């Protein structure tokens, strides 16, 4: 089994506090390689450079929102395999449906707990085979 | 001999009354790079004190909103903006404290080399770590508050009211459990 602690994460959220929270929670789970982006456009540019294994993204962001980022990732042959976990305050049924149809790997509504984040990552890793 | 002629009287320039919305409030303290000097302080207690101070500030801001904000969208906008910045600063400071405390805990765990009651100490330290994690996760309020404040600002200045991020009613918002159920249906 591949060493999952070597996985590289990209955390995307326009609120630096939220990026910091997710970074710290990932650190607690043993994941030390974490990069950040403040909106979907910056994130997509970073992803196209390669080297990122998992994306954690908010929905509401300036320049490019999380749903558009997800759709862009799924439309890019080089990126479409990437797991994308949405962490967002958007919690209406139509949002969940839109994210599922766009290919989200998981969906967490804010406010969330460390246990929820851990559980969703475990599901993603199972599918990744790590 | 010429007599000096007095210049025509000029009316005193109108002075603007102090406008609370343009009066600068003192800049919020930057998150201090003082973590190193606080290594000896009980980190958890300090973080809780910071959170209490934040709650007092928010209460003050809310009172100010009620007194002077009514009917003046610009003032309300400024106040709301300050609340957002203040919560961001407080959240950052709290997180720095929490991170420093976690470093202490990690260092202590690594250097434990005495057998006396070591298990108890280790259990207690791990408990503290878990508590500190909860403090960090609690800072989510800053994100949600910030989104709500942005919506309020947009509404007050007459911009397009966009229902986003927590704007739906409680009845429309799904819980994490509902989200998980729905996703299982959509993605078996």
JSON list of C-alpha atoms in Angstrom, two decimals, chain A residues 44 48 71-81:
[
{"chain": "A", "resi": 44, "resn": "UNK", "atom": "CA", "xyz": [-6.61, 25.55, -11.22]},
{"chain": "A", "resi": 48, "resn": "UNK", "atom": "CA", "xyz": [-2.10, 22.35, -14.02]},
{"chain": "A", "resi": 71, "resn": "UNK", "atom": "CA", "xyz": [-16.03, 21.08, -13.39]},
{"chain": "A", "resi": 72, "resn": "UNK", "atom": "CA", "xyz": [-12.74, 22.38, -14.82]},
{"chain": "A", "resi": 73, "resn": "UNK", "atom": "CA", "xyz": [-10.78, 19.64, -13.06]},
{"chain": "A", "resi": 74, "resn": "UNK", "atom": "CA", "xyz": [-13.12, 16.95, -14.38]},
{"chain": "A", "resi": 75, "resn": "UNK", "atom": "CA", "xyz": [-12.92, 18.38, -17.90]},
{"chain": "A", "resi": 76, "resn": "UNK", "atom": "CA", "xyz": [-9.11, 18.26, -17.96]},
{"chain": "A", "resi": 77, "resn": "UNK", "atom": "CA", "xyz": [-7.74, 14.84, -18.97]},
{"chain": "A", "resi": 78, "resn": "UNK", "atom": "CA", "xyz": [-4.62, 15.43, -16.87]},
{"chain": "A", "resi": 79, "resn": "UNK", "atom": "CA", "xyz": [-6.61, 16.34, -13.75]},
{"chain": "A", "resi": 80, "resn": "UNK", "atom": "CA", "xyz": [-9.92, 14.47, -13.97]},
{"chain": "A", "resi": 81, "resn": "UNK", "atom": "CA", "xyz": [-8.66, 11.61, -11.76]}
]
